[in-house]
Coordinates of C-alpha atoms in Angstrom, one line a residue:
Chain A
M1 CA -11.2 53.5 -31.2
T2 CA -14.5 52.6 -32.7
G3 CA -12.7 50.1 -34.9
L4 CA -11.4 48.3 -31.9
K5 CA -14.7 48.4 -30.3
E6 CA -16.4 47.1 -33.4
K7 CA -13.8 44.2 -33.6
L8 CA -14.2 43.2 -29.9
F9 CA -17.9 43.6 -29.4
G10 CA -19.2 44.0 -33.0
E11 CA -21.6 41.1 -32.9
Y12 CA -22.9 42.1 -29.6
I13 CA -23.6 45.7 -30.7
H14 CA -25.5 44.7 -33.8
S15 CA -27.6 41.8 -32.6
T16 CA -30.1 42.4 -29.9
Q17 CA -30.3 38.6 -29.4
R18 CA -26.6 38.5 -28.8
K19 CA -26.9 41.4 -26.3
K20 CA -29.5 39.7 -24.4
E21 CA -27.5 36.5 -24.3
A22 CA -24.5 38.4 -23.0
L23 CA -26.5 40.1 -20.3
H24 CA -27.9 36.7 -19.2
G25 CA -24.5 35.3 -19.1
L26 CA -23.2 38.0 -16.8
L27 CA -26.3 37.5 -14.6
F28 CA -25.5 33.8 -14.3
V29 CA -22.0 34.4 -13.3
L30 CA -22.8 37.2 -10.9
P31 CA -22.6 35.1 -7.8
W32 CA -19.0 34.3 -8.6
I33 CA -18.1 37.8 -9.6
I34 CA -19.3 39.1 -6.2
G35 CA -17.6 36.2 -4.4
F36 CA -14.5 36.8 -6.2
L37 CA -14.3 40.5 -5.4
V38 CA -15.4 40.1 -1.7
F39 CA -13.7 36.8 -0.8
T40 CA -10.6 36.7 -3.0
L41 CA -9.6 40.0 -4.7
Y42 CA -10.2 42.3 -1.8
P43 CA -8.4 39.9 0.6
I44 CA -5.5 39.5 -1.7
I45 CA -4.9 43.2 -2.1
S46 CA -5.5 44.0 1.6
S47 CA -3.2 41.1 2.5
F48 CA -0.4 42.8 0.6
Y49 CA -1.2 46.1 2.3
Y50 CA -1.1 44.5 5.7
S51 CA 2.2 42.8 4.9
L52 CA 3.6 46.4 4.7
C53 CA 2.3 47.2 8.1
N54 CA 2.7 46.7 11.7
Y55 CA -0.8 45.5 12.9
N56 CA -1.8 43.8 16.0
V57 CA -5.6 43.9 15.4
I58 CA -6.3 46.3 18.3
G59 CA -4.7 49.4 17.0
K60 CA -4.6 50.7 13.5
P61 CA -2.2 49.2 11.0
T62 CA 0.9 51.4 10.8
F63 CA 2.9 51.4 7.5
I64 CA 6.5 50.1 7.9
G65 CA 7.4 49.3 4.2
F66 CA 9.2 46.1 3.7
N67 CA 10.3 45.7 7.3
N68 CA 8.2 42.6 7.8
Y69 CA 9.9 40.9 4.9
V70 CA 13.4 41.9 6.1
N71 CA 12.6 40.8 9.6
L72 CA 11.3 37.4 8.5
F73 CA 14.6 36.6 7.0
K74 CA 16.3 37.3 10.4
D75 CA 13.8 35.2 12.3
K76 CA 15.3 31.8 13.2
T77 CA 12.0 30.1 13.5
F78 CA 11.0 31.4 10.1
I79 CA 14.2 30.0 8.5
K80 CA 13.5 26.7 10.3
A81 CA 10.0 26.5 9.1
C82 CA 11.2 27.2 5.6
Q83 CA 13.9 24.5 5.8
N84 CA 11.3 22.0 7.1
T85 CA 9.0 22.9 4.3
V86 CA 11.7 22.5 1.8
Y87 CA 12.6 19.0 3.3
M88 CA 9.0 18.1 2.8
I89 CA 8.9 19.4 -0.8
G90 CA 12.3 17.9 -1.6
I91 CA 12.0 14.5 0.0
G92 CA 8.3 14.0 1.0
V93 CA 6.8 15.1 -2.3
P94 CA 9.1 12.9 -4.6
V95 CA 8.8 9.9 -2.2
T96 CA 5.0 10.2 -2.1
T97 CA 4.8 10.7 -6.0
F98 CA 7.1 7.7 -6.6
T99 CA 5.0 5.5 -4.3
A100 CA 1.7 6.7 -5.9
V101 CA 3.0 6.2 -9.4
L102 CA 4.4 2.8 -8.7
V103 CA 1.3 1.5 -6.9
S104 CA -0.8 2.9 -9.8
L105 CA 1.3 1.2 -12.4
L106 CA 1.1 -2.1 -10.5
L107 CA -2.7 -1.8 -10.1
N108 CA -3.1 -0.9 -13.8
N109 CA -1.2 -4.2 -14.9
K110 CA -4.1 -6.0 -16.6
K111 CA -2.5 -9.3 -16.2
L112 CA -2.7 -9.0 -12.5
R113 CA -6.2 -10.0 -11.2
G114 CA -8.0 -9.4 -8.0
T115 CA -6.6 -6.0 -7.3
D116 CA -9.8 -4.1 -7.5
W117 CA -10.4 -4.1 -3.8
M118 CA -7.0 -2.6 -3.2
R119 CA -8.0 0.5 -5.1
V120 CA -10.7 0.9 -2.4
V121 CA -8.2 0.3 0.4
F122 CA -5.8 2.9 -1.0
F123 CA -8.5 5.5 -1.4
I124 CA -10.3 5.3 2.0
P125 CA -7.7 7.0 4.1
T126 CA -8.5 10.2 2.1
L127 CA -12.0 10.0 3.6
V128 CA -10.9 10.2 7.2
P129 CA -11.4 13.7 8.7
T130 CA -8.0 15.3 9.1
V131 CA -8.3 15.6 12.9
V132 CA -9.2 12.0 13.3
A133 CA -6.2 11.0 11.0
C134 CA -4.0 13.0 13.2
L135 CA -5.3 11.3 16.4
L136 CA -4.8 8.0 14.8
W137 CA -1.2 8.6 13.7
I138 CA -0.2 9.9 17.1
W139 CA -1.0 6.3 18.3
V140 CA 0.2 4.4 15.3
M141 CA 3.6 6.2 15.7
Q142 CA 3.8 5.8 19.5
P143 CA 7.5 4.8 20.2
D144 CA 6.8 1.7 22.5
S145 CA 3.2 0.8 22.0
G146 CA 2.5 1.9 18.5
I147 CA 1.6 -0.5 15.6
V148 CA 4.4 0.7 13.4
N149 CA 7.2 0.0 15.9
T150 CA 5.5 -3.2 16.9
V151 CA 5.5 -4.5 13.3
L152 CA 9.2 -3.2 13.0
G153 CA 10.0 -5.1 16.2
Y154 CA 8.7 -8.4 14.7
L155 CA 11.2 -7.8 12.0
H156 CA 13.9 -7.1 14.7
I157 CA 14.2 -3.5 13.5
P158 CA 14.4 -1.1 16.5
G159 CA 11.8 1.5 15.8
P160 CA 12.6 5.1 16.2
G161 CA 10.9 7.6 18.4
W162 CA 9.0 9.1 15.5
L163 CA 7.1 12.1 16.5
S164 CA 9.1 12.7 19.7
S165 CA 12.4 12.5 17.8
P166 CA 13.8 15.5 15.9
T167 CA 15.2 13.3 13.2
W168 CA 12.3 11.1 12.7
A169 CA 9.4 13.4 13.0
K170 CA 9.5 14.6 9.5
P171 CA 9.7 11.0 8.1
A172 CA 6.7 10.2 10.3
F173 CA 4.8 13.0 8.5
I174 CA 6.0 11.7 5.1
L175 CA 4.5 8.2 6.1
M176 CA 1.2 10.0 6.8
M177 CA 1.5 11.9 3.4
I178 CA 1.9 8.5 1.7
W179 CA -1.1 7.2 3.6
T180 CA -3.3 9.9 2.1
C181 CA -2.2 9.7 -1.5
G182 CA -5.3 7.8 -2.5
N183 CA -6.6 10.8 -4.6
A184 CA -3.3 10.8 -6.6
I185 CA -3.5 7.0 -7.2
I186 CA -7.2 7.4 -8.5
I187 CA -6.0 10.3 -10.9
Y188 CA -3.0 8.2 -12.1
L189 CA -5.2 5.2 -12.7
A190 CA -7.5 7.3 -14.8
G191 CA -4.6 8.7 -16.7
L192 CA -3.1 5.3 -17.3
Q193 CA -6.5 4.1 -18.7
D194 CA -6.1 6.5 -21.6
V195 CA -2.8 5.0 -22.7
P196 CA -3.7 3.1 -25.9
E197 CA -3.2 -0.7 -25.5
S198 CA -1.6 -0.9 -28.9
L199 CA 1.5 0.9 -27.6
Y200 CA 2.0 -1.8 -25.0
D201 CA 1.5 -4.5 -27.6
A202 CA 4.0 -3.0 -29.8
A203 CA 6.6 -2.7 -27.1
A204 CA 5.8 -6.3 -26.0
I205 CA 6.7 -7.4 -29.5
D206 CA 9.9 -5.7 -29.2
G207 CA 10.6 -7.6 -26.1
A208 CA 10.0 -4.9 -23.5
G209 CA 8.8 -6.3 -20.2
F210 CA 6.5 -4.7 -17.7
W211 CA 9.1 -2.3 -16.2
K212 CA 10.4 -1.2 -19.5
Q213 CA 7.0 -0.6 -20.8
S214 CA 6.0 1.4 -17.7
L215 CA 9.2 3.5 -17.8
H216 CA 9.2 4.2 -21.5
I217 CA 5.4 4.3 -22.3
S218 CA 3.2 4.8 -19.3
V219 CA 5.3 7.3 -17.3
P220 CA 5.9 9.7 -20.2
L221 CA 2.3 9.5 -21.2
I222 CA 1.0 10.4 -17.9
R223 CA 3.3 13.3 -17.4
P224 CA 0.6 15.9 -17.4
T225 CA -1.1 13.9 -14.6
I226 CA 2.1 13.7 -12.7
L227 CA 2.6 17.4 -13.1
Y228 CA -0.9 18.0 -11.7
N229 CA -0.5 15.8 -8.7
V230 CA 3.0 17.1 -7.9
T231 CA 1.6 20.7 -8.1
T232 CA -1.4 19.8 -5.8
L233 CA 1.1 18.1 -3.3
I234 CA 3.4 21.1 -3.2
I235 CA 0.5 23.5 -2.6
G236 CA -0.6 21.0 0.1
V237 CA 2.8 21.0 1.8
F238 CA 2.8 24.9 2.0
Q239 CA -0.7 24.7 3.5
W240 CA 0.1 21.9 5.8
F241 CA -1.4 23.0 9.0
A242 CA -3.7 20.6 10.9
E243 CA -1.2 17.8 11.1
P244 CA 1.6 19.5 12.8
Y245 CA -0.7 21.7 14.9
I246 CA -2.5 18.7 16.3
M247 CA 0.2 16.1 16.4
T248 CA 3.4 18.0 17.4
E249 CA 2.6 21.7 17.7
G250 CA 5.8 22.2 15.8
G251 CA 8.1 20.3 18.1
P252 CA 10.3 18.6 19.0
S253 CA 12.6 21.7 18.9
N254 CA 10.8 23.1 15.9
A255 CA 11.5 19.9 13.9
T256 CA 7.9 20.0 12.5
M257 CA 7.4 23.7 12.6
F258 CA 6.1 24.0 9.0
Y259 CA 5.3 27.1 7.0
S260 CA 1.6 27.4 7.6
L261 CA 1.8 26.5 11.1
Y262 CA 4.2 29.4 11.9
L263 CA 2.0 31.6 9.8
Y264 CA -1.0 30.6 11.9
Q265 CA 0.9 31.2 15.2
N266 CA 2.1 34.6 14.1
A267 CA -1.4 35.6 13.0
F268 CA -3.6 34.0 15.7
S269 CA -1.4 33.3 18.6
F270 CA 0.9 36.3 18.6
F271 CA -1.6 38.6 16.6
K272 CA 1.2 39.8 14.3
M273 CA -1.1 40.2 11.4
G274 CA 1.2 42.2 9.2
Y275 CA 4.1 39.8 9.9
A276 CA 1.9 36.8 9.0
S277 CA 0.6 38.6 5.9
A278 CA 4.2 39.1 4.7
Q279 CA 4.7 35.3 5.2
A280 CA 1.6 34.6 3.3
W281 CA 2.7 36.7 0.3
I282 CA 6.2 35.0 0.3
M283 CA 4.4 31.7 0.3
L284 CA 2.2 32.8 -2.7
L285 CA 5.2 34.0 -4.7
V286 CA 7.4 31.0 -4.0
A287 CA 4.5 28.6 -4.7
M288 CA 3.9 30.4 -8.0
V289 CA 7.5 30.3 -8.9
I290 CA 7.7 26.6 -8.2
I291 CA 4.6 25.8 -10.2
L292 CA 5.9 27.9 -13.2
V293 CA 9.3 26.0 -13.1
L294 CA 7.5 22.7 -12.9
F295 CA 5.4 23.5 -15.9
K296 CA 8.5 24.5 -17.9
V297 CA 10.5 21.3 -16.9
F298 CA 7.5 18.9 -17.4
K299 CA 6.2 20.8 -20.3
F300 CA 3.9 18.5 -22.3
N301 CA 5.5 18.5 -25.7
E302 CA 3.4 16.4 -28.1
T303 CA 6.0 16.1 -30.7
E304 CA 8.2 14.1 -28.4
I305 CA 5.9 11.1 -28.5
G306 CA 5.1 9.0 -31.5
Chain B
M1 CA 11.7 -25.0 -26.9
G2 CA 9.0 -26.4 -24.7
K3 CA 11.2 -26.2 -21.7
E4 CA 12.2 -22.7 -22.4
L5 CA 8.6 -21.6 -22.7
R6 CA 7.7 -23.3 -19.4
G7 CA 10.7 -21.6 -17.8
Y8 CA 9.4 -18.3 -19.1
K9 CA 5.8 -19.0 -17.9
I10 CA 7.1 -19.9 -14.4
G11 CA 9.1 -16.7 -14.4
V12 CA 6.0 -14.6 -15.3
M13 CA 4.0 -16.3 -12.7
L14 CA 6.7 -15.6 -10.1
Q15 CA 6.9 -12.0 -11.0
K16 CA 3.1 -11.7 -10.8
G17 CA 3.2 -13.3 -7.4
V18 CA 5.9 -11.0 -6.1
I19 CA 4.0 -8.0 -7.4
Y20 CA 0.7 -9.2 -5.8
L21 CA 2.4 -9.9 -2.5
F22 CA 4.1 -6.4 -2.6
L23 CA 0.6 -4.8 -3.2
L24 CA -1.0 -6.9 -0.6
L25 CA 1.5 -5.9 2.1
F26 CA 1.2 -2.3 1.1
A27 CA -2.6 -2.5 1.2
M28 CA -2.4 -4.1 4.7
G29 CA -0.2 -1.1 5.7
F30 CA -2.9 1.3 4.6
L31 CA -5.5 -0.6 6.7
L32 CA -3.4 -0.8 9.9
P33 CA -4.5 2.6 11.2
F34 CA -8.2 1.7 10.6
F35 CA -7.6 -1.5 12.5
F36 CA -6.2 0.3 15.4
L37 CA -9.0 2.8 15.4
L38 CA -11.6 0.1 15.5
T39 CA -10.1 -2.2 18.0
G40 CA -8.8 0.7 20.1
S41 CA -12.3 2.1 20.4
F42 CA -13.4 -1.1 22.2
K43 CA -10.3 -1.2 24.6
T44 CA -10.3 -0.2 28.2
S45 CA -7.8 2.5 28.9
S46 CA -5.4 0.1 30.6
E47 CA -5.4 -2.1 27.5
L48 CA -5.0 0.9 25.2
F49 CA -2.0 2.0 27.0
S50 CA -0.4 -1.4 27.6
V51 CA 3.1 -2.1 26.4
P52 CA 3.7 -4.2 24.3
F53 CA 0.9 -3.4 21.9
R54 CA -2.2 -5.6 22.1
W55 CA -3.7 -6.4 18.7
F56 CA -7.1 -7.3 20.1
P57 CA -8.9 -6.2 23.2
K58 CA -9.3 -8.9 25.8
H59 CA -12.3 -7.3 27.4
I60 CA -14.4 -5.6 24.8
T61 CA -16.0 -2.5 26.3
L62 CA -18.7 -0.3 25.0
E63 CA -18.0 2.3 27.6
N64 CA -16.0 4.5 25.3
Y65 CA -18.9 5.0 23.0
E66 CA -21.2 5.6 25.9
Q67 CA -18.8 8.4 27.0
V68 CA -18.9 9.9 23.6
F69 CA -22.7 10.4 23.9
T70 CA -22.8 11.3 27.6
K71 CA -19.5 12.9 28.6
I72 CA -19.3 15.5 25.8
P73 CA -22.1 17.5 24.1
F74 CA -21.7 15.3 21.1
F75 CA -25.1 16.1 19.6
R76 CA -24.5 19.8 19.8
Y77 CA -21.2 19.4 18.0
L78 CA -22.9 17.1 15.5
R79 CA -25.7 19.6 14.9
N80 CA -23.2 22.5 14.3
T81 CA -21.3 20.3 11.9
V82 CA -24.5 19.3 10.0
I83 CA -25.7 22.9 9.9
I84 CA -22.3 24.0 8.2
V85 CA -22.3 21.0 6.0
V86 CA -25.8 21.3 4.7
L87 CA -25.6 25.0 4.2
N88 CA -22.4 24.5 2.2
M89 CA -23.9 21.8 0.1
V90 CA -27.0 23.9 -0.8
G91 CA -24.8 26.9 -1.5
A92 CA -22.5 24.9 -3.7
L93 CA -25.3 23.3 -5.6
I94 CA -27.2 26.5 -6.3
S95 CA -24.3 28.9 -7.0
N96 CA -22.0 26.7 -8.9
S97 CA -24.6 25.4 -11.3
L98 CA -25.7 29.0 -12.0
V99 CA -22.2 30.2 -12.6
A100 CA -21.1 27.2 -14.6
Y101 CA -24.0 27.6 -16.8
G102 CA -23.1 31.2 -17.5
F103 CA -19.6 30.1 -18.3
S104 CA -20.6 27.3 -20.7
R105 CA -23.9 27.8 -22.3
L106 CA -24.0 31.5 -22.8
R107 CA -21.8 33.6 -25.0
W108 CA -20.5 36.9 -23.7
P109 CA -17.4 39.1 -24.4
G110 CA -14.4 38.1 -22.3
R111 CA -16.1 34.9 -21.0
D112 CA -13.0 32.6 -21.5
K113 CA -10.6 35.1 -20.3
I114 CA -12.5 35.5 -17.0
F115 CA -12.8 31.7 -16.8
M116 CA -9.0 31.6 -16.8
I117 CA -9.1 33.7 -13.7
V118 CA -11.5 31.3 -12.1
I119 CA -9.0 28.5 -12.8
A120 CA -6.1 30.5 -11.5
T121 CA -7.7 31.1 -8.1
M122 CA -7.7 27.3 -7.7
I123 CA -3.9 27.4 -6.9
L124 CA -4.3 30.4 -4.5
P125 CA -3.3 29.2 -1.0
Y126 CA -6.1 29.7 1.5
Q127 CA -3.6 31.3 3.9
V128 CA -3.2 34.4 1.7
T129 CA -6.9 35.3 2.1
L130 CA -7.3 34.0 5.5
I131 CA -5.9 36.9 7.6
P132 CA -7.8 39.7 5.7
L133 CA -11.0 37.6 5.9
Y134 CA -10.6 37.2 9.5
L135 CA -10.1 40.9 10.0
M136 CA -13.1 41.5 7.9
Y137 CA -15.3 39.2 9.9
T138 CA -14.0 40.6 13.1
K139 CA -15.0 44.2 12.0
A140 CA -18.4 42.9 11.0
G141 CA -18.8 41.2 14.4
L142 CA -19.2 37.8 12.7
I143 CA -16.5 35.9 14.5
G144 CA -18.3 33.2 16.6
T145 CA -21.0 32.8 14.1
F146 CA -21.5 30.2 11.2
V147 CA -21.5 33.1 8.7
P148 CA -17.7 32.9 7.8
L149 CA -17.9 29.2 7.2
T150 CA -21.2 29.2 5.3
L151 CA -21.6 32.4 3.4
P152 CA -18.8 32.0 1.0
G153 CA -20.2 28.7 -0.2
F154 CA -23.1 30.7 -1.9
F155 CA -20.8 32.5 -4.1
G156 CA -19.3 29.7 -6.1
N157 CA -16.1 27.6 -5.7
A158 CA -13.5 27.6 -8.5
F159 CA -13.1 23.9 -8.6
F160 CA -16.9 23.1 -8.6
I161 CA -17.4 25.6 -11.3
F162 CA -14.8 23.9 -13.3
L163 CA -16.3 20.6 -12.7
M164 CA -19.8 21.6 -13.7
R165 CA -18.6 23.6 -16.7
Q166 CA -16.8 20.5 -18.1
F167 CA -20.0 18.7 -17.8
L168 CA -22.3 21.4 -19.3
V169 CA -20.0 22.0 -22.2
G170 CA -20.5 18.5 -23.4
I171 CA -24.3 18.8 -23.8
P172 CA -25.2 19.3 -27.5
K173 CA -26.3 22.9 -28.4
E174 CA -29.4 21.6 -30.3
L175 CA -31.0 20.8 -27.0
T176 CA -31.1 24.4 -25.8
E177 CA -31.6 25.9 -29.2
S178 CA -34.9 24.3 -29.8
A179 CA -36.2 25.3 -26.3
R180 CA -35.1 28.9 -27.0
I181 CA -37.0 28.9 -30.4
D182 CA -40.0 27.6 -28.5
G183 CA -39.6 30.8 -26.5
A184 CA -38.4 29.4 -23.2
G185 CA -36.5 31.9 -20.9
E186 CA -32.9 31.4 -20.0
F187 CA -33.6 30.5 -16.4
T188 CA -36.4 28.0 -17.4
I189 CA -33.9 26.4 -19.8
F190 CA -31.4 26.2 -16.9
L191 CA -33.7 24.8 -14.4
K192 CA -35.9 22.6 -16.4
L193 CA -33.7 21.3 -19.0
M194 CA -30.0 21.5 -17.9
M195 CA -30.3 20.7 -14.2
P196 CA -32.2 17.4 -14.6
I197 CA -29.4 16.2 -17.0
S198 CA -26.8 17.4 -14.7
K199 CA -27.7 15.1 -11.8
P200 CA -24.5 13.0 -11.9
V201 CA -22.3 16.0 -11.7
L202 CA -24.5 17.7 -9.2
A203 CA -24.2 14.5 -7.0
T204 CA -20.4 14.8 -7.3
V205 CA -20.3 18.5 -6.3
A206 CA -22.7 17.7 -3.4
I207 CA -20.4 14.9 -2.1
M208 CA -17.1 16.9 -2.5
S209 CA -18.6 19.8 -0.8
F210 CA -19.9 17.6 2.1
M211 CA -16.4 16.1 2.4
N212 CA -14.8 19.5 2.4
S213 CA -16.9 20.9 5.2
W214 CA -17.0 17.6 7.2
K215 CA -13.2 17.4 7.2
D216 CA -12.5 21.1 7.5
F217 CA -10.3 22.1 10.6
L218 CA -8.7 25.4 10.0
G219 CA -11.9 27.3 9.1
P220 CA -13.7 26.3 12.3
L221 CA -10.6 26.9 14.4
V222 CA -10.1 30.4 13.2
F223 CA -13.6 31.6 12.8
L224 CA -15.9 29.8 15.4
G225 CA -14.4 31.0 18.6
S226 CA -16.8 29.7 21.2
D227 CA -17.3 26.1 22.4
R228 CA -21.0 26.5 21.7
L229 CA -20.4 26.4 18.0
Y230 CA -17.7 23.8 17.8
T231 CA -17.8 21.2 15.0
L232 CA -16.9 17.6 15.6
S233 CA -13.4 18.0 14.1
L234 CA -12.7 21.1 16.2
A235 CA -14.1 19.6 19.3
A236 CA -11.9 16.4 18.8
S237 CA -8.8 18.5 18.4
M238 CA -9.7 20.6 21.6
L239 CA -10.2 17.3 23.5
R240 CA -6.9 16.1 22.4
S241 CA -5.1 19.2 23.5
N242 CA -6.2 18.7 27.1
L243 CA -3.4 18.0 29.5
N244 CA -4.8 14.5 30.0
P245 CA -6.7 13.6 26.9
N246 CA -9.4 11.0 27.2
W247 CA -8.0 8.7 24.5
E248 CA -10.6 6.1 24.8
L249 CA -13.3 8.6 24.2
L250 CA -11.4 10.2 21.2
L251 CA -10.9 6.8 19.5
A252 CA -14.6 6.1 19.8
L253 CA -15.5 9.6 18.6
G254 CA -13.1 8.9 15.7
V255 CA -15.0 5.9 14.6
V256 CA -18.3 7.8 14.9
M257 CA -16.9 10.5 12.6
V258 CA -15.4 8.1 10.1
L259 CA -18.2 5.7 9.8
P260 CA -20.8 7.9 8.1
V261 CA -18.3 8.9 5.4
L262 CA -17.3 5.3 4.8
I263 CA -20.9 4.3 4.4
L264 CA -21.6 7.2 2.1
F265 CA -18.5 6.3 0.1
F266 CA -19.6 2.6 -0.3
V267 CA -23.1 3.7 -1.4
L268 CA -22.1 6.5 -3.7
Q269 CA -18.6 5.3 -4.8
K270 CA -19.1 6.3 -8.4
Y271 CA -19.6 10.0 -7.6
F272 CA -16.7 10.2 -5.3
I273 CA -14.3 8.8 -7.9
Q274 CA -15.8 10.9 -10.6
G275 CA -15.0 14.2 -9.0
I276 CA -11.4 13.2 -8.2
T277 CA -10.8 11.7 -11.8
M278 CA -12.1 14.9 -13.4
S279 CA -9.9 17.1 -11.3
G280 CA -7.0 15.4 -13.0
I281 CA -8.2 16.1 -16.5
K282 CA -7.2 19.8 -16.4
G283 CA -3.4 18.7 -15.9

């Protein structure tokens, strides 16, 4: 026992100076510790407790075991919300990632000049308050007087009903997702900057053009960055709330009922706090599993390069 | 040989041209919503709703902006937003610099393990803690006050702690060691020595904190309750959910809400980009 204690804290026991430093250290991080306990740990634990309860705020929570979880999987709206969220993760996230990586690769092409202003253009949509972005996109996507369909009309393509169409509402949201991918582009560009120039030169001597270089050098080397951005996007999709809440309220016929919107409705429209907490816990677990799998698949293996 | 080379050069030029054109069109697409916002805010309602779409207003009107300042309690919403934004910025600057200092410049048992917990909380979806927090604030009678939206800001934010720690770790040890030998207290070293050097990262944290609270929607929606306390974002969404939303007013309000952020961005571009770039490093 003492042996272990010696091993762990030995230098802190024997040196008053180290002891003092440790004490100071704890004092400095104290705000975070309090915040973590009050605003994170306690809510997480009580959220799990509520998820096992029937709780409508007014009465007291009554314990019902895993009934909320069982009922969720019998709930048609919940299943629909899951399907829509899977759609966004399965189609929206890859499309957005592909676009962001492609644009970053093109912007990073040093032979191409006069693209600096475009970086700014791609970034500024992320500065728009979410609510304003939603108001804008309602109009941009307007079936008969919106800009998107007007432009499509010039190309003689009949534009769809976008937000009012069950088929096209989700693609409309994907377009909006792409519009706000500026953060990712900035991060990719920073990652691309770290790729040593000599690698490109060597590939050029071997006769590899821009696309080959991008595919075989740039993309593998920015894999960690892609992983980070994909993770952020997926967490973002799970938390996607303001957009469907303001733009479609989940409609038409639940086509844009996404996970967090339904969670919000259960909690704050129907006051089913336990039910919504169960939803939150499923979301946490699923998000964690997805992230773990991604890390396994994308695992940054240094021996592969070189 | 010469002919071949020229052909190759033309090919390269052509490829560059195609790429540039592609990027240009794409960039134009990104600008379209802004174009619509700006022109729309000067349109009369009949022009706004006209089919087919009108690219430029025929009769430029300032009435929409007038409505923003007269028809809705704009300045009250603005004041509420500014209170929340400023308190969060102040809280973020104080708490995160203290905590980051404790995680980087001082050694204590278990420090790096606990820092992993800080990192782990970053991927925690807000929705998991939202309901218990709401119930907690309800019991404390704090729904319908600014407390739920401002108090947590004073207890550190995982991402900001990470950001500041990255910066502080990079400062050479000798700098603090000599001050310590001279007998300076830990807090003096933090305040007088570390903080002045940390200005760039402090600026980044301030800006990101500003953006977070300026853009926040879910927080105000859940916690504010009464119209008296609405932020600009929340007010805008409530105006939109009216049966007959006043769209001209909303577009002008949108311009008013976007403009300060854009100006701030063009002045302090460096710090905006820095924060985002650093977030990618941990990948």
